[in-house]
């Protein structure tokens, strides 16, 4: 298959910092859309993957799955997009398209496995991993390309492609809405979108944070109440009060303390993916017939639905724009919970390298 060599930013081992490197992208085939990348959000999954925290990563690793850009060219059979359109790519760039889950628009649970935007075996270029959005351009089959609604600011729309859909999908699945008290735990990139989306769905939102500085401003994001989770007295006031909890914490924490806050038959869905297992006491779920669940991103159709929902409700991420050259420093700040609330890379900066 013909390829083009382009600029990217990535690393060669778990311990190595990210730096300039060159990668090969396939030339667009008849069903492909070629996208010039304008902005790319920085998800904590980028960091987990770059550092092999979820098992061995395939190197070189070029992260980035919150991509917004302009269509540069389209293959001869592409019917959904044209040159100049503003589009997004999230976490999925392909799947088997045949299994029941793919047919049901749940490509994230594809039986043989979806192709992730980065660090998946690339079916088109055997022997290579897929490379993500920390790069000049990306080439994706039109069925996995999203349309960015017209009225959106492009940089603050980028984080919707992962942080937005990963919170929207479980909030929708567990029927969050009016009359429901919902907890959002961990106010980072995902959590801050969780607050905004749950509020827009009509729920009563309680934000749980370990950061004093976020405590003061979580209400601005849409939370009705805010709890400093380190304070046992504040936590105790919510025992048995919540219908649903979305847990978006990236590191070790005590899930039992949150299961205790659920009402009978309540569910806690984990979207945060810490490196190590989280111990659960049997009685945390037995007493109160509670469910401890999880949820992965969302399918392509649901991602488009989420983008349209955000446009309709005027929702987008609160971002801090960075140049690609600051990515290693941004990862260190992400580890400290020191970002309000999502880093977005201005991909123009890659060109100046
Ligand atoms: P993030 O921006 O770094 O936010 C994580 C938040 O967790 C922090 O802001 C902090 O919130 C809290 N936190 C961090 N360390 C903590 C600790 N030791 N104890 C308690 N709380 C802590 O990360 P993100 O991009 O939102 O991603 C969150 C997690 O979701 C990551 O593990 C990521 O890989 C995962 N993820 C999963 C999916 C999926 O499909 N399930 C998709 C995307 C991302 P406070 O300051 O408010 O306490
Ligand atoms: Zn992500
Ligand atoms: Zn499938």
CSV table of N, CA and C and ligand atoms in Angstrom, one decimal, residues 95-102 110-112, ligand 3:
chain,number,residue,atom,x,y,z
A,95,UNK,N,-13.5,-1.3,12.8
A,95,UNK,CA,-14.0,-2.4,13.5
A,95,UNK,C,-14.4,-3.5,12.5
A,96,UNK,N,-14.8,-4.7,13.0
A,96,UNK,CA,-15.1,-5.7,12.0
A,96,UNK,C,-16.2,-5.5,11.1
A,97,UNK,N,-17.2,-4.6,11.5
A,97,UNK,CA,-18.4,-4.2,10.7
A,97,UNK,C,-19.4,-5.4,10.5
A,98,UNK,N,-19.1,-6.6,11.1
A,98,UNK,CA,-20.0,-7.7,10.8
A,98,UNK,C,-20.6,-8.3,12.1
A,99,UNK,N,-20.0,-8.1,13.2
A,99,UNK,CA,-20.5,-8.8,14.4
A,99,UNK,C,-21.8,-8.0,14.9
A,100,UNK,N,-22.5,-8.7,15.8
A,100,UNK,CA,-23.8,-8.1,16.2
A,100,UNK,C,-23.5,-6.7,16.9
A,101,UNK,N,-22.4,-6.5,17.6
A,101,UNK,CA,-22.2,-5.2,18.2
A,101,UNK,C,-21.9,-4.1,17.2
A,102,UNK,N,-21.2,-4.5,16.2
A,102,UNK,CA,-20.9,-3.5,15.1
A,102,UNK,C,-22.3,-3.1,14.4
A,110,UNK,N,-16.9,-4.3,19.7
A,110,UNK,CA,-16.7,-5.2,18.5
A,110,UNK,C,-16.1,-6.6,19.0
A,111,UNK,N,-16.7,-7.7,18.5
A,111,UNK,CA,-16.2,-9.0,19.0
A,111,UNK,C,-14.7,-9.3,18.8
A,112,UNK,N,-14.3,-9.2,17.5
A,112,UNK,CA,-12.8,-9.4,17.3
A,112,UNK,C,-12.0,-8.2,17.8
B,3,LIG,ZN1,-17.5,-6.0,15.1
